[in-house]
């Protein structure tokens, strides 16, 4: 079984963003959102990182870095990335969609 990476979360975020071709959002931008999202998860649920000194959230992970939490949190992080991308896309902004994905993130990160 292959481990999830930060790229896994970015790739999942691209699905609702309709950006499979990486035309609207560069990997670097989505990775930045993913790193910030991990810090948000850490702030809400530090217990998830107890004993995880091998891969703590520090806001500077690479796409190829191993995702430090269990697999169900990959989608939660992807929801955060999607929300942040929706919020920053002035041309295509849909505040309702951004709010919906942020709500998905908030409810998932609170588990």
PDB file of C-alpha atoms in Angstrom:
ATOM      1  CA  UNK A   1       0.000   0.000   0.000  1.00  0.00           C
ATOM      2  CA  UNK A   2       1.373   3.368  -1.022  1.00  0.00           C
ATOM      3  CA  UNK A   3       1.450   6.186   1.534  1.00  0.00           C
ATOM      4  CA  UNK A   4      -0.474   9.366   0.933  1.00  0.00           C
ATOM      5  CA  UNK A   5       1.512  12.532   0.205  1.00  0.00           C
ATOM      6  CA  UNK A   6       0.699  16.209   0.092  1.00  0.00           C
ATOM      7  CA  UNK A   7       0.332  15.708  -3.666  1.00  0.00           C
ATOM      8  CA  UNK A   8      -2.586  13.372  -2.856  1.00  0.00           C
ATOM      9  CA  UNK A   9      -4.470  16.227  -1.154  1.00  0.00           C
ATOM     10  CA  UNK A  10      -3.636  18.673  -3.950  1.00  0.00           C
ATOM     11  CA  UNK A  11      -4.832  16.192  -6.586  1.00  0.00           C
ATOM     12  CA  UNK A  12      -8.113  15.642  -4.711  1.00  0.00           C
ATOM     13  CA  UNK A  13      -8.615  19.400  -4.475  1.00  0.00           C
ATOM     14  CA  UNK A  14      -8.222  19.744  -8.245  1.00  0.00           C
ATOM     15  CA  UNK A  15     -11.337  17.603  -8.856  1.00  0.00           C
ATOM     16  CA  UNK A  16     -13.979  20.098  -7.629  1.00  0.00           C
ATOM     17  CA  UNK A  17     -11.798  22.929  -8.943  1.00  0.00           C
ATOM     18  CA  UNK A  18     -12.082  21.418 -12.437  1.00  0.00           C
ATOM     19  CA  UNK A  19      -8.351  21.854 -12.873  1.00  0.00           C
ATOM     20  CA  UNK A  20      -7.028  18.432 -13.848  1.00  0.00           C
ATOM     21  CA  UNK A  21      -4.784  20.104 -16.434  1.00  0.00           C
ATOM     22  CA  UNK A  22      -3.259  22.398 -13.786  1.00  0.00           C
ATOM     23  CA  UNK A  23      -4.205  25.406 -15.906  1.00  0.00           C
ATOM     24  CA  UNK A  24      -5.792  27.614 -13.239  1.00  0.00           C
ATOM     25  CA  UNK A  25      -3.873  26.717 -10.079  1.00  0.00           C
ATOM     26  CA  UNK A  26      -0.150  25.960  -9.982  1.00  0.00           C
ATOM     27  CA  UNK A  27       0.976  23.167  -7.677  1.00  0.00           C
ATOM     28  CA  UNK A  28       2.958  25.700  -5.637  1.00  0.00           C
ATOM     29  CA  UNK A  29      -0.176  27.708  -4.795  1.00  0.00           C
ATOM     30  CA  UNK A  30      -2.196  24.642  -3.826  1.00  0.00           C
ATOM     31  CA  UNK A  31       0.720  23.268  -1.797  1.00  0.00           C
ATOM     32  CA  UNK A  32       0.880  26.554   0.086  1.00  0.00           C
ATOM     33  CA  UNK A  33      -2.815  26.170   0.947  1.00  0.00           C
ATOM     34  CA  UNK A  34      -2.216  22.545   1.973  1.00  0.00           C
ATOM     35  CA  UNK A  35       0.615  23.548   4.291  1.00  0.00           C
ATOM     36  CA  UNK A  36      -1.555  26.211   5.876  1.00  0.00           C
ATOM     37  CA  UNK A  37      -4.406  23.711   6.166  1.00  0.00           C
ATOM     38  CA  UNK A  38      -2.186  21.289   8.065  1.00  0.00           C
ATOM     39  CA  UNK A  39      -1.340  24.068  10.505  1.00  0.00           C
ATOM     40  CA  UNK A  40      -5.076  24.682  10.921  1.00  0.00           C
ATOM     41  CA  UNK A  41      -5.651  20.988  11.645  1.00  0.00           C
ATOM     42  CA  UNK A  42      -2.780  21.048  14.136  1.00  0.00           C
ATOM     43  CA  UNK A  43      -4.283  24.088  15.845  1.00  0.00           C
ATOM     44  CA  UNK A  44      -7.712  22.415  16.109  1.00  0.00           C
ATOM     45  CA  UNK A  45      -6.535  18.864  16.841  1.00  0.00           C
ATOM     46  CA  UNK A  46      -3.010  18.770  18.308  1.00  0.00           C
ATOM     47  CA  UNK A  47      -3.844  15.334  19.704  1.00  0.00           C
ATOM     48  CA  UNK A  48      -3.618  13.929  16.164  1.00  0.00           C
ATOM     49  CA  UNK A  49       0.090  14.754  16.139  1.00  0.00           C
ATOM     50  CA  UNK A  50       0.974  13.319  19.544  1.00  0.00           C
ATOM     51  CA  UNK A  51       4.092  11.212  19.185  1.00  0.00           C
ATOM     52  CA  UNK A  52       4.510  12.261  15.521  1.00  0.00           C
ATOM     53  CA  UNK A  53       7.922  13.835  15.744  1.00  0.00           C
ATOM     54  CA  UNK A  54       8.961  12.358  12.383  1.00  0.00           C
ATOM     55  CA  UNK A  55       6.701  14.599  10.250  1.00  0.00           C
ATOM     56  CA  UNK A  56       5.175  17.491  12.232  1.00  0.00           C
ATOM     57  CA  UNK A  57       3.308  20.299  10.472  1.00  0.00           C
ATOM     58  CA  UNK A  58       5.650  23.241   9.998  1.00  0.00           C
ATOM     59  CA  UNK A  59       4.174  24.921   6.936  1.00  0.00           C
ATOM     60  CA  UNK A  60       6.989  23.992   4.581  1.00  0.00           C
ATOM     61  CA  UNK A  61       6.245  20.473   3.355  1.00  0.00           C
ATOM     62  CA  UNK A  62       6.842  19.454  -0.255  1.00  0.00           C
ATOM     63  CA  UNK A  63       4.345  17.735  -2.541  1.00  0.00           C
ATOM     64  CA  UNK A  64       6.292  14.491  -2.224  1.00  0.00           C
ATOM     65  CA  UNK A  65       6.387  14.526   1.595  1.00  0.00           C
ATOM     66  CA  UNK A  66       4.444  11.775   3.323  1.00  0.00           C
ATOM     67  CA  UNK A  67       1.094  12.875   4.689  1.00  0.00           C
ATOM     68  CA  UNK A  68       1.453  12.668   8.492  1.00  0.00           C
ATOM     69  CA  UNK A  69      -2.125  11.696   9.397  1.00  0.00           C
ATOM     70  CA  UNK A  70      -4.405   8.774   8.623  1.00  0.00           C
ATOM     71  CA  UNK A  71      -5.931   8.618   5.160  1.00  0.00           C
ATOM     72  CA  UNK A  72      -9.332  10.085   6.016  1.00  0.00           C
ATOM     73  CA  UNK A  73      -7.653  13.433   6.677  1.00  0.00           C
ATOM     74  CA  UNK A  74      -6.369  13.696   3.097  1.00  0.00           C
ATOM     75  CA  UNK A  75      -9.878  14.601   1.890  1.00  0.00           C
ATOM     76  CA  UNK A  76     -10.359  17.005   4.797  1.00  0.00           C
ATOM     77  CA  UNK A  77      -7.166  18.805   3.820  1.00  0.00           C
ATOM     78  CA  UNK A  78      -8.242  18.746   0.161  1.00  0.00           C
ATOM     79  CA  UNK A  79     -11.486  20.490   1.170  1.00  0.00           C
ATOM     80  CA  UNK A  80      -9.430  23.242   2.808  1.00  0.00           C
ATOM     81  CA  UNK A  81      -7.262  23.594  -0.299  1.00  0.00           C
ATOM     82  CA  UNK A  82     -10.374  23.786  -2.498  1.00  0.00           C
ATOM     83  CA  UNK A  83     -11.938  26.447  -0.275  1.00  0.00           C
ATOM     84  CA  UNK A  84      -8.801  28.584  -0.265  1.00  0.00           C
ATOM     85  CA  UNK A  85      -8.425  28.295  -4.027  1.00  0.00           C
ATOM     86  CA  UNK A  86     -12.068  29.267  -4.528  1.00  0.00           C
ATOM     87  CA  UNK A  87     -11.597  32.301  -2.259  1.00  0.00           C
ATOM     88  CA  UNK A  88      -8.601  33.607  -4.201  1.00  0.00           C
ATOM     89  CA  UNK A  89      -9.928  33.098  -7.714  1.00  0.00           C
ATOM     90  CA  UNK A  90     -11.434  36.529  -8.459  1.00  0.00           C
ATOM     91  CA  UNK A  91     -12.485  35.690 -12.012  1.00  0.00           C
ATOM     92  CA  UNK A  92     -14.380  32.541 -11.088  1.00  0.00           C
ATOM     93  CA  UNK A  93     -15.223  33.205  -7.447  1.00  0.00           C
ATOM     94  CA  UNK A  94     -18.251  31.545  -6.018  1.00  0.00           C
ATOM     95  CA  UNK A  95     -18.482  32.495  -2.374  1.00  0.00           C
ATOM     96  CA  UNK A  96     -21.065  29.773  -1.702  1.00  0.00           C
ATOM     97  CA  UNK A  97     -18.752  27.030  -2.958  1.00  0.00           C
ATOM     98  CA  UNK A  98     -15.801  28.394  -0.996  1.00  0.00           C
ATOM     99  CA  UNK A  99     -17.895  28.536   2.171  1.00  0.00           C
ATOM    100  CA  UNK A 100     -19.196  25.019   1.604  1.00  0.00           C
ATOM    101  CA  UNK A 101     -15.676  23.552   1.286  1.00  0.00           C
ATOM    102  CA  UNK A 102     -14.472  25.513   4.319  1.00  0.00           C
ATOM    103  CA  UNK A 103     -17.431  24.145   6.274  1.00  0.00           C
ATOM    104  CA  UNK A 104     -16.532  20.605   5.154  1.00  0.00           C
ATOM    105  CA  UNK A 105     -12.995  21.192   6.353  1.00  0.00           C
ATOM    106  CA  UNK A 106     -14.072  22.668   9.688  1.00  0.00           C
ATOM    107  CA  UNK A 107     -16.439  19.814  10.449  1.00  0.00           C
ATOM    108  CA  UNK A 108     -13.885  17.182   9.421  1.00  0.00           C
ATOM    109  CA  UNK A 109     -11.038  18.783  11.336  1.00  0.00           C
ATOM    110  CA  UNK A 110     -13.159  18.895  14.473  1.00  0.00           C
ATOM    111  CA  UNK A 111     -13.652  15.118  14.580  1.00  0.00           C
TER     112      UNK A 111
END
